[in-house]
Amino acid sequence: MLSIDDDGFDEDAIKARVERQIEALGAPMYEIFMETGASLSIDLERGSLKNAEIGKDSGIGLRVANKLGQTAFSYTSQTDAQSIEKMVKNAISIMQMATPDPDFKSFANKAAIINLPGRVVFDPAIERITIDDAVQLVNGALESARSNPDPRVYSVNVSFKASCTRISLFNSNGIDAREKQSDAILTCDVTVKDGGEMSSDYDFTSGRDLQRISVDVGAKATGLALKTLGKVKIKTGFYPVVLGTRAVGTVLAGAIASGINAELVQQGMSFLGEKVGKAIAPDHFSLVDDPRLENGSRVLSCSFDGEGFPTRRKAIVDAGMLETLLHNSYTANKAGVENTGNAVRSGYTSPPRISHFNLVVQPRRDHVVHDLYNGIKRGIYFDQTYDSPNMATGDFSGMISSGFLIEDGTITSPINQATFGVNLLDLFNSIEAYGDKVDDRAGIISPAIRLKGMHVSGNL
Amino acid sequence: MTLEGMEAAVNNAMELGAEFCDIRVDSWQNLSMDIMGSRTRNIVSSLGSGAGIRALIGGAWGFATTIDTSKGSLLHCSKKAVRLAKACTRFVKKEQQFTISEGIKFASGRNEITRDDEMDSVASEEKIKFCLDLDKLARARSPLVKNVILRFSESFGKAAIVNSRGSCIEKSIGTVYTIANVMVKENDVLQSGSEIFSHIGCWNTADPVAVERAVITAADQGLRLLKAKACPPGAFTIIADNKLGGVFVHEAMGHACEADSILSGQSILEGKAGEHIGNEAVTIIDDGSRRDLYGYMPSDSEGIPSRKTTLVKDGILVGYLHDLETASRMACPPTGNGRAESFDCMPQVRMTNTYLEPRDWTLDEIIGDTKHGIYCKNWQYGYVEPDKGNFMFKCKEATMIENGKQTTLLRDVALSGQILQVLHDIDAIGNDFGSSGGMCGKGGQHVRVSDASPHFRIKNVLVGGMEG
């Protein structure tokens, strides 16, 4: 159903067509990104199938540049000669209006790409998936969620999405990179009610192969949602905090990875701009950006980046020291350093930006403990927030969307409503210990982490 | 546009067994750019098009999309949509089966808000130069301005919608959206200010002075924030300005009134219609037909004409926002709130222009009447969890109010509240009115909206501060 091998999207023919136009119209440097893909999604609302969707999309994103460093981007979803001509014309005419940029040297240099084994990024089972398979998965998750007879479970909503894409990149430096990728995600949202109290939680499984997708996500979501009932109010104060893996993604690993985006740093917009080569966390904390991950969900694994440059595993934080920024070809050339291969695309309709891949938190063993809560008299288990920090200052305030009280070394009640405020550098430095169970959630691989604490406002 | 192909595709779906079918074909043109470090970056000039077909059978939708809008492709797509719907039908529970109600009035005809030639009537070069001048304008405010990050986006979209109830709509609309982010630095303190400009219509009808004003506002705000203090944590009385107040209404009430979340059992407002959910001075409206606001559209993505919908009247919950499906399932008229980001997305229930109606306090009276509180201005972002009843938003700057007077300037103030409590806690509503446009995200789709309100005061709002 999601087969993309015979979809008539012929990269070599399209490339030749685009290059002919570029030659005719004149742009000394170019980069052609192509993507063709198919996706299937299905939604189950309160046990009833609601809709099924099939989408096919393909297109070309073109960047052009000249010796003055003027660059521009255009795209088209049509592959006929006329549309391609229009795209190339658009790109070149707008390029001539761009500001000359002496920091632009060239698109990514050609470097040897070692392709990840095909099975790491692509699963033929996803390509063969049928609507009935998808129905079975969502119904399975529903059954799993409903296997808990607790009458407080009020509504269960399940969705599944699978997609296959073939991406390719060519540029005027001779890059020719191609890869087939697949993705699947099964999500279960559970709402619970107890008297006048209403609450909810969700869980998902995702991965590049179908085998990672487990219908047990239903029971897990129900378990999580039920735990959020019986909320208590807390007092405003400074509390010891344990960050769950969901929160690690937002307030720790993800925040560091966003802060070292070289574009942000070069524009003077990051609180981590001046910190490379300096300690930003205790020496027992390390963080790795790993696009070459071959195990686990590996949702962000890929052989080359959004400019066709080889990806590589790298330490971002090594024993507390900030090791590197994340670069694409432009920021690396501007800074005169090696390209880290962190250009990332979100489709053919926009130019690449800089981002991280799978993030792996690596604690030093002597700080891994079996019981993270031991010794916490009154603290907070910070499970989740949807807020984002002020990247310029590192100040981070927001709402604890899901959190629990820790009393005498044990998680007790969910928290009614609480907000937090912390500077990220203080937060990084306050890491004390790590749990011994590692979680793999959508490219964030980490145990729970104990912090000295942070300011939390409550309404008691 | 291939209206004939669209009609053929709809007819084909109906012949194959669809009970209702609609098709949307979108085409667009856009110009966007970033200005960073006084240089253009990521200039994008593009054209695109695509189609999405939806077929309803026994309460299940099949939806298929394609970028090929030829008649043959649309026919093929309609077959796929029907096949998908049929595959799902047997898994639809009896109580969730529905058909689109008879008697629903769809819009029809042409609606040209922006003409085909308007976007190209001003040369791209001129727009780029204007943006580069904005950079200079911000830098001229102070030597402490270290960088200006400006995002400019102009687009012109044409949409055609044809459905099996005989509706055939063609509309075209342009939009301009800019965000200015100004970075300032003094000694070791880094701060930023930001401001949005949004406009219905292409650049030829936008007011350049208003854009310049937005950039200056962003710069001045950043400069002020250099001196701002971190906010103390705890529960406070707050006064919201027009822009923050608008986002408050959107997050605290608007989302929970979207009927799809009521039907999926994910809104705390389910079963609350007719109940007092707030102070009787509170009246909240959603109105997609307001041409002066950024969420304007003549009709929604399902062909329902935009209209004014009262959500809360004098403190009582009186209505929900609907698309075709929720209206049919809940047996009430659709409200014109079925919106899709683009051809490849299913319409969802979305807000348009959402606002709190003004009352009689002046701002001076509200501030003068506040012993201890925080005056919160403009928004960075906001979000809500309708199934938990919590919402949260961040303001750009704030001032402490002590004994009726504004005192210390504060930064990074995060505010959180609970849907069922907060409207009761509004105790003073101003007589002014102001709005801001922005993008609202839900289920992976972003649509333009505007939020508006007078100044108003809320008691007991939880503030996430950093100082002990």
Coordinates of C-alpha atoms in Angstrom, one line a residue, chain A residues 5-455:
Chain A
D5 CA 9.4 1.8 -5.7
D6 CA 7.2 2.1 -8.7
D7 CA 5.7 5.5 -8.2
G8 CA 7.1 6.9 -11.4
F9 CA 9.3 9.4 -9.5
D10 CA 12.6 9.0 -11.4
E11 CA 15.3 10.8 -9.6
D12 CA 17.9 10.5 -12.3
A13 CA 15.6 11.8 -15.0
I14 CA 14.5 14.7 -12.8
K15 CA 18.0 15.5 -11.8
A16 CA 19.0 15.7 -15.4
R17 CA 16.1 18.0 -16.2
V18 CA 16.9 20.3 -13.3
E19 CA 20.6 20.5 -14.1
R20 CA 19.8 21.3 -17.7
Q21 CA 17.7 24.2 -16.7
I22 CA 20.2 25.4 -14.2
E23 CA 22.9 25.4 -16.9
A24 CA 20.6 27.2 -19.3
L25 CA 19.7 29.9 -16.7
G26 CA 23.0 30.2 -14.9
A27 CA 23.7 29.4 -11.2
P28 CA 27.2 28.3 -10.5
M29 CA 26.2 26.3 -7.4
Y30 CA 23.2 24.3 -6.6
E31 CA 21.7 21.6 -4.4
I32 CA 18.8 19.5 -5.4
F33 CA 16.7 17.7 -2.7
M34 CA 14.1 15.2 -3.8
E35 CA 11.6 13.3 -1.7
T36 CA 8.9 10.9 -2.7
G37 CA 6.7 9.2 -0.1
A38 CA 3.4 7.7 0.9
S39 CA 1.7 7.6 4.2
L40 CA -1.3 5.9 5.9
S41 CA -3.0 7.1 9.0
I42 CA -6.0 6.0 10.9
D43 CA -7.9 7.3 13.9
L44 CA -10.0 5.6 16.4
E45 CA -12.3 7.7 18.6
R46 CA -13.8 6.1 21.7
G47 CA -13.6 2.6 20.2
S48 CA -15.0 3.6 16.9
L49 CA -13.1 4.0 13.7
K50 CA -13.3 7.6 12.6
N51 CA -11.2 8.1 9.5
A52 CA -8.4 6.6 7.4
E53 CA -6.1 8.7 5.2
I54 CA -3.7 7.9 2.4
G55 CA -1.4 10.5 1.1
K56 CA 1.1 10.5 -1.7
D57 CA 3.5 13.3 -2.0
S58 CA 6.7 14.0 -3.9
G59 CA 8.7 17.0 -4.8
I60 CA 11.9 18.8 -5.4
G61 CA 13.5 21.5 -3.3
L62 CA 16.2 23.5 -5.0
R63 CA 18.9 25.8 -3.5
V64 CA 21.0 27.9 -5.8
A65 CA 24.0 30.2 -5.0
N66 CA 26.6 32.2 -6.8
K67 CA 30.1 33.4 -6.1
L68 CA 28.9 36.5 -4.2
G69 CA 27.3 34.2 -1.7
Q70 CA 23.7 35.1 -2.8
T71 CA 21.5 32.1 -2.1
A72 CA 17.8 31.3 -2.6
F73 CA 15.4 28.4 -2.4
S74 CA 12.4 27.2 -4.5
Y75 CA 10.4 24.0 -4.7
T76 CA 7.9 22.3 -6.8
S77 CA 5.7 19.2 -6.4
Q78 CA 5.4 18.7 -10.2
T79 CA 8.1 17.0 -12.2
D80 CA 7.1 18.1 -15.7
A81 CA 9.6 20.3 -17.7
Q82 CA 7.5 23.4 -17.4
S83 CA 7.2 23.3 -13.6
I84 CA 10.9 22.6 -13.2
E85 CA 11.7 25.5 -15.5
K86 CA 9.5 27.7 -13.3
M87 CA 11.2 26.5 -10.1
V88 CA 14.7 27.1 -11.5
K89 CA 13.7 30.5 -12.8
N90 CA 12.1 31.5 -9.5
A91 CA 15.2 30.4 -7.5
I92 CA 17.7 32.2 -9.8
S93 CA 15.7 35.4 -10.1
I94 CA 15.2 35.7 -6.3
M95 CA 18.9 34.7 -5.7
Q96 CA 20.0 37.8 -7.6
M97 CA 18.0 39.9 -5.1
A98 CA 19.6 38.3 -2.0
T99 CA 22.3 40.0 0.0
P100 CA 25.8 39.0 -1.0
D101 CA 27.2 36.9 1.8
P102 CA 31.0 36.5 2.1
D103 CA 30.5 33.8 4.7
F104 CA 28.8 31.5 2.1
K105 CA 31.6 29.4 0.5
S106 CA 29.7 26.5 -1.0
F107 CA 27.1 23.9 -0.4
A108 CA 28.2 20.7 1.5
N109 CA 31.4 19.2 0.4
K110 CA 31.4 15.7 -1.0
A111 CA 32.5 13.3 1.6
A112 CA 32.3 9.5 1.7
I113 CA 28.9 8.4 3.1
I114 CA 28.8 5.0 4.8
N115 CA 25.2 4.0 4.4
L116 CA 23.6 2.5 7.5
P117 CA 22.4 -1.1 6.9
G118 CA 19.1 -0.8 5.1
R119 CA 17.2 -2.5 7.9
V120 CA 18.2 0.3 10.3
V121 CA 16.3 3.0 8.5
F122 CA 13.8 1.1 6.4
D123 CA 11.4 -1.8 7.1
P124 CA 9.7 -3.4 4.1
A125 CA 6.9 -4.5 6.4
I126 CA 5.8 -0.9 6.6
E127 CA 5.9 -0.6 2.9
R128 CA 3.5 -3.6 2.7
I129 CA 1.2 -2.5 5.4
T130 CA -2.5 -2.6 4.6
I131 CA -5.5 -0.7 6.0
D132 CA -6.6 -3.9 7.8
D133 CA -3.2 -4.2 9.5
A134 CA -3.6 -0.6 10.7
V135 CA -7.1 -1.3 11.9
Q136 CA -5.8 -4.3 13.8
L137 CA -3.1 -2.2 15.5
V138 CA -5.5 0.5 16.7
N139 CA -8.0 -2.0 17.8
G140 CA -5.3 -3.9 19.6
A141 CA -4.2 -0.8 21.4
L142 CA -7.8 -0.1 22.3
E143 CA -8.3 -3.6 23.7
S144 CA -5.1 -3.3 25.7
A145 CA -6.3 0.1 27.1
R146 CA -9.7 -1.4 27.9
S147 CA -8.2 -4.5 29.5
N148 CA -8.0 -2.4 32.7
P149 CA -11.6 -2.7 34.1
D150 CA -11.2 0.5 36.2
P151 CA -14.5 2.4 35.8
R152 CA -12.7 5.7 36.0
V153 CA -11.4 5.2 32.4
Y154 CA -13.6 7.6 30.5
S155 CA -12.5 7.8 26.9
V156 CA -9.8 6.1 24.8
N157 CA -8.6 7.6 21.5
V158 CA -6.0 5.8 19.4
S159 CA -4.2 6.8 16.2
F160 CA -1.6 5.1 14.0
K161 CA 0.5 6.5 11.2
A162 CA 3.0 4.8 8.9
S163 CA 5.1 6.3 6.2
C164 CA 7.7 5.4 3.7
T165 CA 9.9 8.0 1.9
R166 CA 12.8 7.9 -0.5
I167 CA 15.1 10.9 -0.3
S168 CA 17.9 11.9 -2.5
L169 CA 20.4 14.8 -2.6
F170 CA 22.6 16.0 -5.3
N171 CA 24.8 19.1 -5.4
S172 CA 27.3 20.9 -7.6
N173 CA 30.1 19.5 -5.5
G174 CA 29.2 16.0 -6.7
I175 CA 27.2 14.8 -3.8
D176 CA 24.9 11.9 -4.8
A177 CA 23.2 10.6 -1.6
R178 CA 20.1 8.4 -1.5
E179 CA 18.2 6.6 1.2
K180 CA 14.9 4.9 1.8
Q181 CA 13.3 5.5 5.2
S182 CA 10.2 4.3 7.0
D183 CA 8.4 5.4 10.2
A184 CA 5.5 4.2 12.2
I185 CA 3.9 5.6 15.4
L186 CA 1.0 4.3 17.5
T187 CA -0.4 6.7 20.0
C188 CA -3.0 6.1 22.7
D189 CA -4.7 9.0 24.6
V190 CA -6.7 8.1 27.7
T191 CA -9.0 10.4 29.6
V192 CA -10.1 9.4 33.1
K193 CA -12.8 10.8 35.4
D194 CA -13.4 10.4 39.1
G195 CA -16.3 12.4 40.4
G196 CA -15.7 15.9 39.4
E197 CA -12.1 15.4 38.6
M198 CA -11.0 14.9 35.0
S199 CA -7.5 14.1 33.9
S200 CA -5.5 12.3 31.1
D201 CA -2.3 11.0 29.8
Y202 CA -1.0 9.3 26.7
D203 CA 1.7 7.0 25.5
F204 CA 3.1 6.1 22.1
T205 CA 5.5 3.6 20.5
S206 CA 7.4 4.7 17.4
G207 CA 10.2 3.3 15.3
R208 CA 11.6 2.8 11.9
D209 CA 10.3 -0.8 11.9
L210 CA 6.9 -2.2 12.5
Q211 CA 8.1 -4.7 15.1
R212 CA 8.8 -1.8 17.5
I213 CA 5.1 -1.0 17.5
S214 CA 3.4 -2.7 20.4
V215 CA -0.3 -2.6 21.2
D216 CA 0.7 -2.7 24.9
V217 CA 0.9 1.1 24.6
G218 CA -2.9 1.1 25.4
A219 CA -2.5 -0.5 28.8
K220 CA 0.5 1.7 29.5
A221 CA -1.5 4.9 28.6
T222 CA -4.4 3.8 30.9
G223 CA -2.0 3.1 33.7
L224 CA -0.4 6.5 33.3
A225 CA -3.7 8.3 33.1
L226 CA -5.1 6.6 36.2
K227 CA -2.1 7.7 38.2
T228 CA -2.9 11.3 37.5
L229 CA -6.2 11.2 39.5
G230 CA -6.4 12.4 43.0
K231 CA -4.4 15.5 42.5
V232 CA -3.2 17.5 45.5
K233 CA -2.2 21.1 45.8
I234 CA 1.3 22.0 46.8
K235 CA 2.9 25.0 48.4
T236 CA 5.3 27.3 46.5
G237 CA 8.9 26.5 47.4
F238 CA 12.2 25.1 46.4
Y239 CA 11.9 21.3 45.9
P240 CA 14.3 18.5 45.0
V241 CA 13.3 17.3 41.6
V242 CA 13.5 14.0 39.7
L243 CA 13.1 14.5 35.9
G244 CA 11.3 11.7 34.1
T245 CA 12.5 10.8 30.6
R246 CA 9.7 12.9 29.0
A247 CA 10.9 16.0 30.9
V248 CA 14.6 15.1 30.1
G249 CA 13.8 15.5 26.5
T250 CA 12.4 19.1 26.9
V251 CA 14.3 20.6 29.8
L252 CA 17.7 18.9 29.6
A253 CA 18.9 17.0 26.5
G254 CA 16.7 18.8 24.0
A255 CA 17.5 22.2 25.6
I256 CA 21.2 21.6 25.3
A257 CA 20.9 20.4 21.7
S258 CA 18.8 23.4 20.7
G259 CA 21.2 25.8 22.5
I260 CA 24.2 24.6 20.5
N261 CA 22.5 25.2 17.1
A262 CA 25.4 27.0 15.4
E263 CA 23.1 29.3 13.5
L264 CA 21.5 30.4 16.7
V265 CA 24.9 30.9 18.3
Q266 CA 26.3 32.8 15.3
Q267 CA 23.3 35.1 15.5
G268 CA 24.0 35.8 19.2
M269 CA 20.7 34.1 20.2
S270 CA 21.9 31.3 22.5
F271 CA 22.8 31.2 26.1
L272 CA 25.3 28.4 25.2
G273 CA 27.1 30.6 22.6
E274 CA 30.2 31.2 24.6
K275 CA 30.3 27.9 26.4
V276 CA 32.1 25.5 24.0
G277 CA 35.2 24.1 25.8
K278 CA 33.7 25.0 29.2
A279 CA 32.0 22.9 31.8
I280 CA 28.2 23.3 31.7
A281 CA 27.3 20.3 33.8
P282 CA 28.9 18.0 36.5
D283 CA 31.6 15.8 35.3
H284 CA 29.4 12.7 35.6
F285 CA 27.1 13.9 32.8
S286 CA 27.7 13.2 29.1
L287 CA 25.4 13.6 26.1
V288 CA 25.8 12.1 22.7
D289 CA 24.2 13.1 19.4
D290 CA 23.9 9.8 17.5
P291 CA 22.4 9.7 14.0
R292 CA 24.1 6.3 13.5
L293 CA 22.1 4.5 16.2
E294 CA 21.3 1.0 15.0
N295 CA 19.2 -0.3 17.9
G296 CA 16.0 0.8 19.6
S297 CA 13.5 3.1 18.0
R298 CA 16.3 5.0 16.2
V299 CA 13.6 7.3 14.7
L300 CA 16.2 10.0 13.9
S301 CA 18.9 7.6 12.5
C302 CA 20.0 8.4 9.0
S303 CA 23.1 8.0 6.8
F304 CA 23.5 11.6 5.6
D305 CA 22.1 14.9 6.7
G306 CA 19.8 17.4 4.9
E307 CA 22.6 18.6 2.7
G308 CA 23.9 15.1 1.8
F309 CA 26.9 15.3 4.2
P310 CA 27.7 12.1 6.1
T311 CA 26.2 11.9 9.6
R312 CA 28.4 11.0 12.6
R313 CA 28.1 10.1 16.2
K314 CA 29.5 12.9 18.4
A315 CA 29.8 13.8 22.1
I316 CA 28.0 17.1 22.7
V317 CA 28.8 17.1 26.4
D318 CA 31.7 15.0 27.5
A319 CA 32.2 14.6 31.3
G320 CA 30.4 17.9 31.8
M321 CA 32.4 19.9 29.1
L322 CA 30.5 21.3 26.2
E323 CA 32.4 19.8 23.2
T324 CA 30.9 21.2 20.1
L325 CA 28.2 23.2 18.3
L326 CA 25.9 21.5 15.8
H327 CA 26.8 22.7 12.3
N328 CA 25.7 22.6 8.7
S329 CA 27.9 23.6 5.8
Y330 CA 27.2 27.3 6.1
T331 CA 27.8 27.7 9.8
A332 CA 30.9 25.4 9.6
N333 CA 32.4 27.4 6.8
K334 CA 31.6 30.7 8.6
A335 CA 33.3 29.5 11.8
G336 CA 36.1 27.7 9.9
V337 CA 35.4 24.4 11.6
E338 CA 34.4 20.9 10.5
N339 CA 30.8 20.4 9.4
T340 CA 29.1 18.1 11.9
G341 CA 26.4 17.0 9.4
N342 CA 23.5 18.4 11.4
A343 CA 21.4 19.9 8.6
V344 CA 17.9 18.6 8.9
R345 CA 15.0 18.8 6.4
S346 CA 11.4 18.8 7.2
G347 CA 10.3 18.1 3.6
Y348 CA 11.0 19.5 0.1
T349 CA 9.1 22.7 0.7
S350 CA 11.7 24.4 2.9
P351 CA 15.4 24.8 3.1
P352 CA 17.3 22.7 5.7
R353 CA 17.8 24.0 9.2
I354 CA 20.1 22.7 12.0
S355 CA 19.0 20.1 14.5
H356 CA 20.1 17.2 16.5
F357 CA 19.5 13.5 15.9
N358 CA 19.0 10.7 18.5
L359 CA 20.2 12.1 21.9
V360 CA 21.7 9.7 24.3
V361 CA 22.3 10.7 27.9
Q362 CA 25.4 8.8 29.3
P363 CA 25.8 9.0 33.0
R364 CA 29.1 8.0 34.7
R365 CA 28.4 4.7 36.4
D366 CA 29.2 5.8 39.9
H367 CA 26.3 8.2 39.8
V368 CA 23.7 5.6 38.6
V369 CA 21.5 4.5 41.5
H370 CA 18.8 1.9 41.8
D371 CA 16.5 4.2 43.8
L372 CA 16.6 7.8 42.7
Y373 CA 14.0 8.8 45.3
N374 CA 15.8 7.5 48.3
G375 CA 16.5 10.3 50.7
I376 CA 14.1 12.8 49.2
K377 CA 11.8 13.8 52.0
R378 CA 9.6 16.1 50.0
G379 CA 10.2 16.6 46.3
I380 CA 8.7 16.6 42.9
Y381 CA 8.7 14.0 40.1
F382 CA 8.7 16.3 37.0
D383 CA 7.2 14.1 34.3
Q384 CA 6.3 16.5 31.5
T385 CA 6.1 20.1 30.3
Y386 CA 5.1 21.6 26.9
D387 CA 6.9 24.8 27.5
S388 CA 10.1 26.0 25.9
P389 CA 13.0 28.1 27.3
N390 CA 14.1 31.6 26.4
M391 CA 17.2 30.4 24.4
A392 CA 18.9 33.8 24.6
T393 CA 19.1 33.8 28.3
G394 CA 18.5 30.2 29.4
D395 CA 15.7 31.3 31.6
F396 CA 13.0 28.7 31.6
S397 CA 9.6 29.1 33.2
G398 CA 6.5 27.1 32.5
M399 CA 3.9 24.7 33.7
I400 CA 4.5 21.2 35.0
S401 CA 1.9 19.6 32.8
S402 CA 2.3 16.3 34.6
G403 CA 4.1 16.0 38.0
F404 CA 3.9 14.0 41.2
L405 CA 4.8 14.6 44.8
I406 CA 7.7 12.6 46.3
E407 CA 7.3 12.0 50.0
D408 CA 9.8 10.1 52.1
G409 CA 11.4 8.5 49.2
T410 CA 8.3 7.4 47.4
I411 CA 6.1 8.9 44.6
T412 CA 2.8 9.6 46.2
S413 CA 0.1 11.9 44.7
P414 CA -0.2 13.7 41.4
I415 CA 0.2 17.5 41.6
N416 CA -2.8 19.7 40.9
Q417 CA -1.3 22.7 39.2
A418 CA 2.2 23.9 39.4
T419 CA 4.6 26.1 37.5
F420 CA 8.4 26.2 37.6
G421 CA 11.2 28.6 37.0
V422 CA 14.8 27.9 36.6
N423 CA 17.9 29.0 34.6
L424 CA 19.1 26.2 32.4
L425 CA 22.7 26.5 33.4
D426 CA 21.8 26.2 37.0
L427 CA 19.6 23.2 36.1
F428 CA 22.4 21.4 34.2
N429 CA 24.8 22.0 37.1
S430 CA 22.3 20.7 39.6
I431 CA 22.3 17.1 38.2
E432 CA 23.0 14.7 41.1
A433 CA 22.2 11.1 40.0
Y434 CA 20.6 8.9 37.4
G435 CA 18.2 6.0 37.5
D436 CA 19.3 2.6 36.3
K437 CA 16.4 2.1 33.8
V438 CA 17.0 3.6 30.4
D439 CA 14.0 4.8 28.4
D440 CA 13.9 5.3 24.6
R441 CA 11.3 7.8 23.6
A442 CA 11.3 9.2 20.1
G443 CA 15.0 9.7 19.9
I444 CA 15.7 10.7 23.5
I445 CA 17.5 7.8 25.2
S446 CA 17.9 8.5 28.9
P447 CA 17.2 7.4 32.4
A448 CA 15.3 9.5 34.9
I449 CA 17.6 12.2 36.4
R450 CA 17.7 13.7 39.9
L451 CA 18.4 17.4 40.4
K452 CA 19.2 19.3 43.5
G453 CA 16.0 21.2 42.9
M454 CA 14.1 24.1 41.4
H455 CA 11.5 26.8 42.3

